[in-house]
Coordinates of C-alpha atoms in Angstrom, one line a residue:
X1317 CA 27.3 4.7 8.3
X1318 CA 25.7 7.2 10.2
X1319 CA 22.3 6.2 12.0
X1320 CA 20.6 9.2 11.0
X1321 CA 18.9 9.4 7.2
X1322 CA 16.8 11.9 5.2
X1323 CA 13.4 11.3 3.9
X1324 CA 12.9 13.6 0.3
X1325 CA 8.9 13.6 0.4
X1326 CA 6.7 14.4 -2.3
X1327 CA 3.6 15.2 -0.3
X1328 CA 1.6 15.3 -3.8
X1329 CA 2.7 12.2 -5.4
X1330 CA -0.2 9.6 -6.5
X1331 CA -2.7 12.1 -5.4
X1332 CA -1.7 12.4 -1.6
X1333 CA -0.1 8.9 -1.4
X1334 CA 3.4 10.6 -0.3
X1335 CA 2.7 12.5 2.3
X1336 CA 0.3 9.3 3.8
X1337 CA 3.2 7.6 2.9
X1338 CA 5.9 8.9 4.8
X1339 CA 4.7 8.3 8.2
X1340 CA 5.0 4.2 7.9
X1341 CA 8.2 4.4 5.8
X1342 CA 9.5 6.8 8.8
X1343 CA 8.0 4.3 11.8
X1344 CA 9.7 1.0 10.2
X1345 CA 13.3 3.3 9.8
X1346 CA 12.8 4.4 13.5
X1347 CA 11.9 1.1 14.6
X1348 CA 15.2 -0.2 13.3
X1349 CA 17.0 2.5 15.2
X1350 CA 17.5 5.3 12.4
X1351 CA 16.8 8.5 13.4
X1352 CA 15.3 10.0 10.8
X1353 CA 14.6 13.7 9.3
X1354 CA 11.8 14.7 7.0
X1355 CA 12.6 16.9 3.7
X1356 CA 9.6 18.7 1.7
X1357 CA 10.6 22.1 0.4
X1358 CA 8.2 24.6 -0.5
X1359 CA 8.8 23.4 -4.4
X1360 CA 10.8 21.3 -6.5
X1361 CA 14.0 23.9 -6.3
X1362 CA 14.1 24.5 -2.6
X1363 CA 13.3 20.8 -2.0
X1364 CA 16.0 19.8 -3.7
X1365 CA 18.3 22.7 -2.3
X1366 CA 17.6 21.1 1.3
X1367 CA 18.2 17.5 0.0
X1368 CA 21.6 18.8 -0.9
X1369 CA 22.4 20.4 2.2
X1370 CA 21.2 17.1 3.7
X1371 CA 23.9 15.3 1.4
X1372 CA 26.9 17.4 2.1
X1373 CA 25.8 17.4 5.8
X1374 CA 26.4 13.6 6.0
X1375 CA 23.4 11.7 5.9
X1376 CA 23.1 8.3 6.0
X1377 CA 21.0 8.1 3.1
X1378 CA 18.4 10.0 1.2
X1379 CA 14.8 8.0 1.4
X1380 CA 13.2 9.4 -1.8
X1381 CA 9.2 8.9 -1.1
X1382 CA 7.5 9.5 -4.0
X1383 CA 7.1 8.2 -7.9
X1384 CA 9.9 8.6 -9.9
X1385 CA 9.6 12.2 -10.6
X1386 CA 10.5 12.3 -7.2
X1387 CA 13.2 9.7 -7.4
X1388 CA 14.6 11.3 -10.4
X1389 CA 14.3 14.6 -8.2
X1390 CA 16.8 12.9 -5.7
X1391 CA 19.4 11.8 -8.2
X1392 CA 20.0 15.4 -8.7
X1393 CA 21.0 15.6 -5.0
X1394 CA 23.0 12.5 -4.8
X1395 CA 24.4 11.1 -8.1
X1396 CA 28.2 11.2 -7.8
X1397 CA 28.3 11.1 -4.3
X1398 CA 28.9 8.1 -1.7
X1399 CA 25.3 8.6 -0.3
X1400 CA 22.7 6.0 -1.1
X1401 CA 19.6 6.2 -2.3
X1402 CA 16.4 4.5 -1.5
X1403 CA 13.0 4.9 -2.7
X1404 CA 9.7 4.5 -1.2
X1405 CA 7.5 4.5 -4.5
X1406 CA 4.0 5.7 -3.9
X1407 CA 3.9 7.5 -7.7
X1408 CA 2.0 6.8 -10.6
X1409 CA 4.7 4.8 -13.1
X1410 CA 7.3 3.3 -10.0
X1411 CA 9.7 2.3 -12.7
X1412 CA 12.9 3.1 -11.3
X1413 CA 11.7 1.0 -7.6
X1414 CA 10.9 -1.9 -10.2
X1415 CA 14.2 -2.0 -11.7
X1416 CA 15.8 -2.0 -8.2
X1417 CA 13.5 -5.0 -6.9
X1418 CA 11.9 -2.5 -4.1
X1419 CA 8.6 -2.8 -3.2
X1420 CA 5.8 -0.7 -4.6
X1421 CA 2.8 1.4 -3.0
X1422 CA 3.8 -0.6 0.0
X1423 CA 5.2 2.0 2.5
X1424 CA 5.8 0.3 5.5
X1425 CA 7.0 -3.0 3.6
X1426 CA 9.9 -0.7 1.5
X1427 CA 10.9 1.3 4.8
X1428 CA 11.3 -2.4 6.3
X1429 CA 13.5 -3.4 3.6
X1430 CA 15.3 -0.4 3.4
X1431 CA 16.2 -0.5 6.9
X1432 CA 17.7 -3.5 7.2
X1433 CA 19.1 -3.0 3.8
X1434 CA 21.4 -0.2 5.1
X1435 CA 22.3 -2.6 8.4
X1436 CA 23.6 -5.0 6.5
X1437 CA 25.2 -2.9 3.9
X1438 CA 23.1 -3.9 0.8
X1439 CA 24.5 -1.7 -1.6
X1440 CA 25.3 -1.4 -5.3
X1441 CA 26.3 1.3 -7.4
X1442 CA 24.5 1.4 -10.8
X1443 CA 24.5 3.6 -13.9
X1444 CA 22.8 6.9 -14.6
X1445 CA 21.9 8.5 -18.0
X1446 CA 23.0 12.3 -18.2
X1447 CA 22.2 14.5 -20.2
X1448 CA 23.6 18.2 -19.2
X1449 CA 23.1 18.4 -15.7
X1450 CA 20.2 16.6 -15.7
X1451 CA 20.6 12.7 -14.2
X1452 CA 17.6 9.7 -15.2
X1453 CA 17.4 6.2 -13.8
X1454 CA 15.2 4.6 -16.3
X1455 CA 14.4 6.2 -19.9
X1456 CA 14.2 9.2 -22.3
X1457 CA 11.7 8.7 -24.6
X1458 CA 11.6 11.2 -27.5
X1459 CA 8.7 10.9 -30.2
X1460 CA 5.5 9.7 -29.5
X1461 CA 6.2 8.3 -26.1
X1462 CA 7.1 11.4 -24.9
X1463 CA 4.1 12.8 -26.1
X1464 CA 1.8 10.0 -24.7
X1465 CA 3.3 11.1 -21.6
X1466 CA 2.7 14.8 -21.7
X1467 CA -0.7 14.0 -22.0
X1468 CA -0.9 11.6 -19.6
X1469 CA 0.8 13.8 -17.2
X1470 CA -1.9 16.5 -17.3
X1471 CA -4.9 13.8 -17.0
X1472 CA -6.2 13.5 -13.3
X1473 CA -7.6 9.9 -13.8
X1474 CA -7.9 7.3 -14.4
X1475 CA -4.4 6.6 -12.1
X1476 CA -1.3 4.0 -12.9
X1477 CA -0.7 2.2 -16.2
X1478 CA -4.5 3.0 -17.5
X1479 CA -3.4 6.6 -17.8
X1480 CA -0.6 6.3 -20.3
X1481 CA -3.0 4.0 -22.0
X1482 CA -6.1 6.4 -22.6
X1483 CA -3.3 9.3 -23.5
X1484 CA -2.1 7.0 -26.3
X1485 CA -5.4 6.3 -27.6
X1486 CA -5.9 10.4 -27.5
X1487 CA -2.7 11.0 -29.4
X1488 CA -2.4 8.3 -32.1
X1489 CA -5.1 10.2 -33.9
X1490 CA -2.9 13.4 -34.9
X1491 CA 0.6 11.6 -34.5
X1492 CA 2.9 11.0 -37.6
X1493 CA 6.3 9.5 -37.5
X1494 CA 9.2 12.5 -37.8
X1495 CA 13.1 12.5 -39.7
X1496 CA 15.7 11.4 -36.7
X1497 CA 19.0 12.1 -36.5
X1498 CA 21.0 9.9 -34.5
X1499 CA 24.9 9.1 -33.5
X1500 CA 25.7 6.6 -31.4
X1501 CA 29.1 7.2 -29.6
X1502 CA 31.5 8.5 -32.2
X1503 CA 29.9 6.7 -35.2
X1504 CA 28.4 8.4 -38.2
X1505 CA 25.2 10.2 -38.3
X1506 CA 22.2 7.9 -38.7
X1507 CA 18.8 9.5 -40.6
X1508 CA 15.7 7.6 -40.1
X1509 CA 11.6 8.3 -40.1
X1510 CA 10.6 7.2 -36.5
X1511 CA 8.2 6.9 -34.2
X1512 CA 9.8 7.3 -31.2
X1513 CA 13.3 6.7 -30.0
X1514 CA 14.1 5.1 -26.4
X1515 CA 17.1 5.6 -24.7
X1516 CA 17.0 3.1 -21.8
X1517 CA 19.6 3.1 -19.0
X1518 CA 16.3 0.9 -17.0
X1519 CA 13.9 -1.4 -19.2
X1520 CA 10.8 0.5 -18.5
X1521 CA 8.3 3.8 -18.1
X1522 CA 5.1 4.3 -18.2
X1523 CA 3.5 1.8 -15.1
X1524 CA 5.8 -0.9 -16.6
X1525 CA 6.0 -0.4 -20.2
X1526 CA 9.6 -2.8 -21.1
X1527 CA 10.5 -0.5 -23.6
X1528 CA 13.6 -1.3 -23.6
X1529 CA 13.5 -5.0 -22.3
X1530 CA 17.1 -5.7 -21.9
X1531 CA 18.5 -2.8 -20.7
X1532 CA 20.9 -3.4 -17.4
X1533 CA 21.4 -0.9 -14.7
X1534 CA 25.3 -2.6 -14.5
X1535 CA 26.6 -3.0 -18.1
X1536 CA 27.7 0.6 -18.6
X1537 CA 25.6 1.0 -21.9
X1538 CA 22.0 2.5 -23.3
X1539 CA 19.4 0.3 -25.1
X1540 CA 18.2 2.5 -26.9
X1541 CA 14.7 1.1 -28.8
X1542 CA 13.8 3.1 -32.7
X1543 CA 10.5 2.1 -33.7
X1544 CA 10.6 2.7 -37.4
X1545 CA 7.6 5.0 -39.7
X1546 CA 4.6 2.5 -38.5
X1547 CA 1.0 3.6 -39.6
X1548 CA -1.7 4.3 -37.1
X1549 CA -2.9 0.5 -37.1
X1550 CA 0.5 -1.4 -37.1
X1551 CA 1.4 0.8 -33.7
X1552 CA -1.6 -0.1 -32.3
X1553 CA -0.3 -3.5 -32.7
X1554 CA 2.6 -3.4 -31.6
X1555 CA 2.7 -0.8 -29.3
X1556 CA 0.5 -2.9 -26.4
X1557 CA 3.1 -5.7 -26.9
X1558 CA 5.8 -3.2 -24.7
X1559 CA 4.4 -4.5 -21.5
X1560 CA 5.9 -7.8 -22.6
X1561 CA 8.8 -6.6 -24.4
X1562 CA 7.9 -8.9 -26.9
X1563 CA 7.9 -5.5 -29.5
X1564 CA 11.7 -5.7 -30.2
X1565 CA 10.7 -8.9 -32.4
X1566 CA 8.4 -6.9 -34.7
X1567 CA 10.6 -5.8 -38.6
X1568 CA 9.9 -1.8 -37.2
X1569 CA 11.5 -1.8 -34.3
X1570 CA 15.2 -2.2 -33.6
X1571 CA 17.4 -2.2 -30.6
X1572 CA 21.2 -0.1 -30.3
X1573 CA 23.7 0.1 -27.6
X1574 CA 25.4 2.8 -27.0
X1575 CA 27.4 4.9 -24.0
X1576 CA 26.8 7.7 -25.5
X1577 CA 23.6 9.1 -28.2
X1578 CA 22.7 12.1 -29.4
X1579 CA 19.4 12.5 -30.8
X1580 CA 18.1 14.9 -33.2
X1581 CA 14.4 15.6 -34.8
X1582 CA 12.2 19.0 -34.9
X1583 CA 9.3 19.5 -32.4
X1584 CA 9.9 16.7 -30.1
X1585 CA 10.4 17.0 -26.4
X1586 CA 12.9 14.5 -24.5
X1587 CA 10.8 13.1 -21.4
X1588 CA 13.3 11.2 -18.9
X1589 CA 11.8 9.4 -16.1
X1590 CA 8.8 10.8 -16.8
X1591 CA 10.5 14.2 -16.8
X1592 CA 10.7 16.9 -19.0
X1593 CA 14.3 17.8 -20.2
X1594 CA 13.6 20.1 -23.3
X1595 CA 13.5 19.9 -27.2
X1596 CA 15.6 17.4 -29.0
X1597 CA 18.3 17.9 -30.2
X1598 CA 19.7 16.3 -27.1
X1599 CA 23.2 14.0 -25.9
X1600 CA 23.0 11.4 -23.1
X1601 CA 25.7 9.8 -21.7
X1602 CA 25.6 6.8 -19.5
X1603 CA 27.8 7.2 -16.7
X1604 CA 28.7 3.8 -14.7
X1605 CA 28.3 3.7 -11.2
X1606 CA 26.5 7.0 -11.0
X1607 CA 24.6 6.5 -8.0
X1608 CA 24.9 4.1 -5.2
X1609 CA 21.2 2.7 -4.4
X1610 CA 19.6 0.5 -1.7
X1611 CA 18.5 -2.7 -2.9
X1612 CA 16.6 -5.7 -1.3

């Protein structure tokens, strides 16, 4: 592996925390002996259009410092290719970093670990959702998740978990459930009322919502988490349960598994990784071994 590696900055992210981020992440790479080249991009498109000549150029890795808009930013540059990923989460959510056991708003500490990840060759390939050309490392939420975080998206405080919590609040006043259609793999067409359906390649969004508790990077499959027609007051019950994962027990809400799922249902948008990727209808495929990542 070459000794020189890419850092994907998101100078914006958790209000300023990337761009103060990258400058410990960068001294604890260089102090292992990486040499080490800082990508920002004047937006999104050309950011990503330098990652990807950063990619084909050979890097060592891409260092994706950001939340996991950024990170999900980054896959586009490097899913299906040999180069590793890291992530240096200083977002808002972090969900993908907690799936991968990285640290989280600690800079310095997850450039440490990444470091001496990539000496030692601590490397695994894991799965990706797809859907078009779009790649997500955690979940699509469709329904009222995706909703809750629309809303939370455009809030500037309170920061983290509280967030998502204050836009749910906000939008379970006007919110109703809505007719799904959904096929899993080449199975028959399933119609239900829902509240929101969850297709989880990771377990969590939202600051560590486990929507989708037993989802596994590895297995090659979706979790994907319905939560049936529930009234205002029962998802108010069991929606604060997610952080536990404990919701998959309650009669509304049941749990599929799928490679592949297309999800149907009129004037919902499909968020992934906090994300948006358009109105349903949409198809997700999870691809095994989609992107090689650096792990502790």
């Amino acid at each position: 592996m070459t000794s020189e590696i890419t850092l994907f900055v998101n100078p914006t992210a958790g209000r300023g925390r990337g761009a103060r981020a990258a400058q410990p992440a960068a001294s604890a790479l260089r102090a292992a002996g990486f040499s080490v080249r800082t990508v920002l991009g004047e937006d999104a498109e050309d950011a990503l259009t330098r990652a990807r000549a950063a990619v084909a150029g050979g890097t060592g890795a891409l260092i994706a410092v950001g939340g996991d808009g950024m990170a999900h930013l980054a896959l586009r540059a490097v899913a299906g290719t040999s180069t590793p990923l890291g992530l240096v989460a200083v977002g808002t959510g972090n969900d993908f970093a907690r799936a991968l056991g990285l640290p989280v708003r600690e800079p310095a500490a997850a450039g440490r670990m990444i470091a001496d990840a990539l000496k030692c060759g601590r490397l695994r390939d894991i799965d990706l959702g797809q859907v078009g050309d779009r790649w997500f490392g955690t979940v699509l939420a469709s329904g009222f998740d995706s909703r809750v975080n629309d809303r939370g998206n455009r809030m500037r405080w309170p920061s983290g978990r509280f967030r998502y919590e204050l836009a749910m609040i906000a939008e379970l006043a006007a919110f109703r459930p809505v007719p799904y259609r959904i096929r899993l793999d080449d199975g028959e067409v399933r119609e239900v009322e829902a509240t929101l359906v969850a297709v989880g390649n990771g377990s969590s969004y939202g600051g560590g919502m486990r929507i989708c508790p037993g989802a596994d990077l590895t297995d090659g499959l979706f979790d994907i988490t319905v939560v049936g027609d529930c009234d205002r007051t029962t998802l108010l019950r069991v929606f604060p349960r997610v952080y536990r994962g404990t919701h998959v027990e309650h009669p509304k809400v049941t749990v599929l598994r799928a490679a592949r799922v297309e999800i149907a249902a009129e004037g919902i948008t499909g968020y992934a990784d906090g994300e948006p990727l358009g109105p349903l209808p949409l198809t997700a495929r999870c691809v095994r071994g989609g992107v090689r990542v650096v792990g502790p």
